[in-house]
Coordinates of C-alpha atoms and ligand atoms in Angstrom, one line a residue:
M1 CA 0.0 0.0 0.0
S2 CA 1.5 3.3 -1.0
S3 CA 0.0 5.6 1.6
T4 CA 1.5 5.9 5.0
R5 CA -1.8 5.4 6.6
Q6 CA -2.3 2.1 8.5
F7 CA -5.2 -0.2 7.9
S8 CA -5.7 -3.3 9.9
F9 CA -8.3 -6.1 10.6
E10 CA -8.9 -7.7 14.0
F11 CA -10.1 -11.2 14.5
F12 CA -10.9 -13.4 17.5
P13 CA -9.8 -17.1 17.8
T14 CA -12.6 -19.5 17.1
K15 CA -13.5 -22.5 19.2
T16 CA -13.9 -25.2 16.5
D17 CA -11.9 -26.5 13.6
A18 CA -14.7 -25.6 11.2
G19 CA -14.7 -22.0 12.7
H20 CA -10.9 -21.8 12.2
E21 CA -11.2 -23.0 8.6
K22 CA -13.9 -20.3 7.9
L23 CA -11.8 -17.6 9.6
M24 CA -8.8 -18.5 7.4
Q25 CA -10.9 -18.1 4.3
T26 CA -12.1 -14.7 5.5
A27 CA -8.6 -13.7 6.4
A28 CA -7.3 -14.8 3.0
H29 CA -9.9 -12.7 1.3
L30 CA -9.1 -9.6 3.4
A31 CA -5.4 -10.2 2.7
T32 CA -6.0 -9.4 -0.9
Y33 CA -6.7 -5.8 0.2
N34 CA -3.1 -5.5 1.5
P35 CA -3.8 -4.4 5.0
N36 CA -0.7 -3.3 7.1
Y37 CA -1.4 -6.0 9.6
F38 CA -4.0 -8.3 11.3
S39 CA -4.5 -8.7 15.0
C40 CA -6.0 -11.5 17.1
T41 CA -7.6 -11.1 20.5
Y42 CA -6.6 -12.9 23.7
G43 CA -8.9 -14.0 26.5
A44 CA -7.6 -12.3 29.7
G45 CA -6.4 -14.9 32.2
G46 CA -5.2 -17.1 29.3
S47 CA -8.6 -18.6 28.4
T48 CA -7.8 -18.5 24.6
R49 CA -4.0 -18.9 24.9
D50 CA -3.5 -21.9 22.6
R51 CA -6.1 -20.8 20.1
T52 CA -4.7 -17.3 20.0
I53 CA -1.2 -18.7 19.3
D54 CA -2.5 -21.1 16.6
T55 CA -4.5 -18.4 14.9
V56 CA -1.6 -15.8 15.0
K57 CA 0.9 -18.3 13.6
H58 CA -1.5 -19.4 10.8
L59 CA -2.3 -15.8 9.8
N60 CA 1.3 -14.8 9.9
D61 CA 2.9 -17.9 8.3
V62 CA 0.2 -19.2 5.9
I63 CA -1.9 -16.2 5.0
K64 CA 1.3 -14.1 5.1
V65 CA 0.0 -11.0 6.7
S66 CA 2.1 -9.6 9.6
T67 CA -0.1 -10.4 12.7
A68 CA -0.2 -8.9 16.1
P69 CA -1.3 -11.1 19.0
H70 CA -3.2 -9.3 21.7
L71 CA -1.6 -9.9 25.1
S72 CA -3.2 -9.0 28.4
C73 CA -1.6 -8.9 31.8
V74 CA -4.3 -9.5 34.4
G75 CA -4.5 -13.1 35.4
D76 CA -1.1 -14.0 33.8
T77 CA 2.1 -14.2 35.8
K78 CA 5.4 -12.6 34.6
A79 CA 6.6 -16.1 33.8
D80 CA 3.6 -16.8 31.6
L81 CA 4.1 -13.5 29.8
R82 CA 7.8 -14.1 29.4
Q83 CA 7.1 -17.5 27.8
L84 CA 4.6 -16.0 25.4
L85 CA 7.0 -13.2 24.4
T86 CA 9.9 -15.6 23.8
M87 CA 7.7 -17.9 21.7
Y88 CA 6.3 -15.1 19.6
K89 CA 9.7 -13.6 19.1
N90 CA 11.1 -16.9 18.0
S91 CA 8.2 -17.4 15.7
G92 CA 8.9 -14.2 13.7
I93 CA 6.1 -12.2 15.3
N94 CA 7.2 -8.5 15.7
R95 CA 4.0 -6.8 16.7
L96 CA 1.9 -6.9 19.8
V97 CA -1.3 -5.3 21.2
A98 CA -0.6 -4.8 24.9
L99 CA -3.6 -4.6 27.2
R100 CA -4.6 -4.9 30.8
G101 CA -7.6 -7.1 29.8
D102 CA -10.8 -7.8 31.7
L103 CA -11.0 -11.0 33.6
P104 CA -14.2 -13.1 33.0
S105 CA -16.6 -12.7 35.9
G106 CA -15.8 -15.2 38.6
M107 CA -12.1 -15.0 38.1
G108 CA -11.6 -12.2 40.6
M109 CA -9.7 -8.9 40.0
A110 CA -6.2 -8.4 38.7
S111 CA -4.7 -11.6 40.0
G112 CA -1.6 -11.3 37.8
E113 CA 1.6 -9.6 38.9
L114 CA 1.1 -6.7 36.5
R115 CA -2.0 -4.6 37.2
Y116 CA -2.2 -2.1 34.4
A117 CA -1.2 -2.0 30.7
N118 CA 1.6 0.6 31.3
E119 CA 3.3 -2.1 33.5
L120 CA 2.9 -4.6 30.7
V121 CA 4.4 -2.3 28.1
E122 CA 7.3 -1.6 30.5
F123 CA 7.7 -5.4 31.0
V124 CA 7.7 -6.1 27.2
R125 CA 10.4 -3.4 26.6
K126 CA 12.5 -4.7 29.5
E127 CA 12.3 -8.3 28.3
T128 CA 12.6 -7.8 24.5
D129 CA 14.0 -4.4 24.0
D130 CA 12.7 -2.9 20.7
H131 CA 11.8 -6.2 19.0
F132 CA 8.0 -5.6 19.1
T133 CA 6.0 -2.7 17.6
I134 CA 3.6 -2.2 20.5
A135 CA 0.1 -1.0 20.2
V136 CA -2.0 0.0 23.2
A137 CA -5.7 0.8 23.7
A138 CA -7.2 4.3 23.8
Y139 CA -10.6 5.4 24.9
P140 CA -11.9 8.6 23.3
E141 CA -15.1 8.3 25.4
M142 CA -13.1 7.4 28.6
H143 CA -12.4 3.9 29.9
P144 CA -15.6 2.7 31.6
Q145 CA -13.8 2.2 34.9
A146 CA -11.8 5.4 34.9
R147 CA -12.6 7.9 37.7
N148 CA -12.6 10.8 35.4
F149 CA -11.5 11.9 31.9
E150 CA -8.4 13.8 33.0
E151 CA -7.1 10.9 35.0
D152 CA -7.7 8.5 32.2
L153 CA -5.8 10.8 29.8
R154 CA -2.9 10.9 32.2
N155 CA -2.9 7.1 32.5
F156 CA -3.0 6.8 28.7
A157 CA 0.0 9.1 28.5
T158 CA 1.9 7.1 31.1
K159 CA 1.2 3.9 29.1
V160 CA 2.4 5.4 25.8
K161 CA 5.6 6.8 27.5
A162 CA 6.3 3.3 28.8
G163 CA 7.2 2.4 25.2
A164 CA 4.1 2.1 22.9
N165 CA 4.4 2.9 19.2
I166 CA 0.8 3.2 18.2
A167 CA -2.6 3.3 19.8
I168 CA -5.9 1.8 18.6
T169 CA -9.1 3.3 20.0
Q170 CA -12.2 1.6 21.4
Y171 CA -14.9 2.0 18.8
F172 CA -17.2 5.0 18.9
F173 CA -20.0 6.4 16.7
N174 CA -19.1 10.1 17.0
A175 CA -16.0 11.5 15.3
D176 CA -15.8 14.5 17.5
C177 CA -14.9 12.5 20.6
Y178 CA -11.9 11.1 18.6
F179 CA -10.7 14.6 17.5
Y180 CA -11.1 15.9 21.0
F181 CA -9.2 13.0 22.5
V182 CA -6.3 13.4 20.0
E183 CA -6.1 17.1 20.6
R184 CA -5.9 16.6 24.4
V185 CA -3.3 13.8 24.3
R186 CA -1.1 15.9 21.9
K187 CA -1.0 18.5 24.6
L188 CA 0.5 15.9 27.0
G189 CA 3.3 15.4 24.5
I190 CA 2.0 12.2 23.0
E191 CA 3.0 12.0 19.3
I192 CA 2.2 8.4 18.3
P193 CA -0.4 7.6 15.7
I194 CA -3.9 7.1 17.3
V195 CA -5.8 4.8 14.9
P196 CA -9.6 4.8 15.2
G197 CA -11.1 1.4 15.9
I198 CA -14.1 0.9 13.7
M199 CA -17.0 -1.4 14.5
P200 CA -19.3 -2.0 11.4
I201 CA -23.0 -2.1 12.3
T202 CA -24.6 -5.4 11.3
N203 CA -27.0 -6.0 14.2
Y204 CA -28.8 -3.9 16.8
T205 CA -29.5 -5.7 20.0
R206 CA -26.1 -7.3 20.5
L207 CA -24.3 -4.1 19.5
A208 CA -26.4 -1.9 21.8
R209 CA -25.7 -4.3 24.8
F210 CA -22.0 -4.4 24.0
S211 CA -21.7 -0.7 23.5
D212 CA -23.3 0.0 26.9
A213 CA -20.8 -2.4 28.5
C214 CA -17.7 -0.9 26.9
G215 CA -18.8 2.8 27.2
A216 CA -19.3 3.5 23.4
E217 CA -22.2 5.9 23.2
M218 CA -24.7 5.2 20.4
P219 CA -26.3 8.4 19.3
R220 CA -30.1 8.5 19.8
W221 CA -30.8 9.1 16.1
V222 CA -28.8 6.0 15.2
R223 CA -30.2 3.9 18.0
K224 CA -33.8 4.9 17.2
Q225 CA -33.4 4.2 13.5
L226 CA -31.8 0.8 14.1
E227 CA -34.5 -0.1 16.7
A228 CA -37.2 0.7 14.1
Y229 CA -35.8 -1.7 11.6
G230 CA -36.6 -4.7 14.0
D231 CA -35.6 -7.9 12.3
D232 CA -34.9 -6.3 8.9
T233 CA -31.2 -7.1 8.8
K234 CA -30.8 -5.8 5.3
S235 CA -31.9 -2.3 6.3
I236 CA -29.8 -2.4 9.4
K237 CA -26.7 -3.2 7.4
A238 CA -27.4 -0.6 4.7
F239 CA -28.0 2.1 7.3
G240 CA -25.1 1.0 9.4
E241 CA -22.8 1.0 6.4
Q242 CA -23.8 4.5 5.5
V243 CA -23.4 5.9 9.0
I244 CA -20.0 4.2 9.6
S245 CA -18.6 5.0 6.2
E246 CA -19.5 8.7 6.6
M247 CA -17.8 8.8 10.0
C248 CA -14.7 7.1 8.6
E249 CA -14.6 9.6 5.8
R250 CA -14.6 12.5 8.3
L251 CA -12.0 10.8 10.4
L252 CA -9.6 10.3 7.5
Q253 CA -10.2 13.8 6.2
G254 CA -9.6 15.2 9.7
G255 CA -6.2 13.5 9.8
A256 CA -6.8 10.0 11.4
P257 CA -3.7 8.0 10.5
G258 CA -5.6 4.9 9.3
L259 CA -8.4 2.6 10.5
H260 CA -8.5 -0.6 12.5
F261 CA -11.6 -2.7 11.7
Y262 CA -13.2 -4.9 14.4
T263 CA -14.2 -7.5 11.9
L264 CA -15.9 -10.0 14.3
N265 CA -14.4 -12.5 11.8
Q266 CA -16.6 -11.3 8.9
A267 CA -15.1 -9.8 5.8
E268 CA -18.1 -8.1 4.1
P269 CA -19.1 -5.4 6.6
S270 CA -15.5 -4.0 6.8
L271 CA -15.0 -4.3 3.0
A272 CA -18.2 -2.5 2.3
I273 CA -16.8 0.5 4.2
W274 CA -13.4 0.1 2.6
E275 CA -15.0 0.2 -0.9
N276 CA -17.2 3.2 0.0
L277 CA -14.1 5.1 1.1
K278 CA -12.3 4.1 -2.1
L279 CA -9.3 3.0 0.0
P280 CA -6.4 1.7 -2.0
R281 CA -6.1 -2.1 -2.5
Ligands
FAD1 P1 -5.3 0.2 31.1 O1 -4.6 1.1 30.2 O2 -4.4 -0.5 32.2 O3 -6.4 1.0 31.8 C1 -7.5 0.4 32.5 C2 -8.1 1.4 33.5 O4 -7.1 1.6 34.6 C3 -8.4 2.7 33.0 O5 -9.6 3.2 33.7 C4 -7.2 3.6 33.4 O6 -7.5 5.0 33.5 C5 -6.8 3.0 34.7 N1 -5.3 3.0 34.8 C6 -4.4 2.7 33.8 N2 -3.1 2.7 34.3 C7 -3.3 3.0 35.7 C8 -2.3 3.1 36.7 N3 -1.0 3.0 36.5 N4 -2.8 3.4 38.0 C9 -4.1 3.5 38.2 N5 -5.1 3.4 37.2 C10 -4.6 3.1 36.0 N6 -9.5 -7.3 26.2 C11 -9.1 -8.6 26.3 O7 -9.3 -9.2 27.3 N7 -8.5 -9.2 25.2 C12 -8.3 -8.5 24.1 O8 -7.7 -9.1 23.1 C13 -8.6 -7.2 24.0 N8 -8.3 -6.4 22.9 C14 -8.6 -5.1 22.9 C15 -8.2 -4.3 21.8 C16 -8.5 -2.9 21.7 C17 -8.0 -2.2 20.5 C18 -9.2 -2.3 22.8 C19 -9.5 -0.8 22.7 C20 -9.6 -3.1 23.9 C21 -9.3 -4.4 23.9 N9 -9.6 -5.2 25.1 C22 -9.3 -6.6 25.1 C23 -10.4 -4.6 26.2 C24 -9.4 -4.1 27.3 O9 -8.7 -5.2 27.8 C25 -10.3 -3.5 28.4 O10 -10.9 -2.3 27.9 C26 -9.6 -3.3 29.7 O11 -10.6 -2.9 30.7 C27 -8.6 -2.2 29.7 O12 -7.4 -2.5 29.1 P2 -6.3 -1.4 28.9 O13 -5.2 -2.0 28.3 O14 -6.9 -0.2 28.1 O15 -6.0 -1.0 30.4

């Protein structure tokens, strides 16, 4: 890809062989669009450890797109993390998405030795120097557990200064919160690219529930319109595609350094946006 913007697709590891096979077909299709990288999520506490590793290796080695494993620190010991870092490094992986993670309910709070993502970034740098390009998470609408916006901004800056190269945002439906966040963190001396995380809209009920949980505000006019479509998935997709494509256009025109698509393991919703934006292939 000629532009210096970064485009990436995120997947989650599947539970079955059939799911894995289907994911690899999806990834192979998305690979033809020449993204800068893929990423694959990790269940905090190690719940998807083996499946994340298998998926990352397959995407990287067989589909041949540089792939970033997500790595979270809550629930994992330093020894667990060291082992994963060594294995990824020896397998030719040179990107990571470093996160605190959210432990599944019932597993208690922060039982690992590292409590916050800034400590994980510091640990990765100490263990592996500059081997990995490290991405961290950013929350333009504030992390849901943060005490206030200012404190969350300062915590974000600390995490970046620990050695992150790029940030990927939580998804949002309002470009202004992204621009405001970027403006504020620049004033704290943060220069790294902050890439908007993009969630295509393909469903209403699930997305509304998930958005409430992760603190992504769905504007009333979007919510009401999606609600009114009921089971009409075709209309939901068409409206969602228009809303998200227009937001992405504004983001890129306003200087966003790329887009990171939360694909939910589906190619078409992200590619519809990609085509609407006439992004290079
Ligand atoms: P942190 O940066 O550690 O922040 C968490 C909270 O603690 C914030 O409220 C912050 O203000 C506060 N805080 C941060 N540092 C400090 C400090 N030093 N002292 C006191 N307070 C502090 N989850 C997964 O389990 N697996 C995944 O694969 C995954 N992938 C993700 C990918 C992206 C792009 C994003 C945006 C999120 C992802 N998540 C994933 C979700 C993420 O793990 C949760 O949002 C989690 O609650 C916070 O992770 P973090 O790395 O942002 O945490």
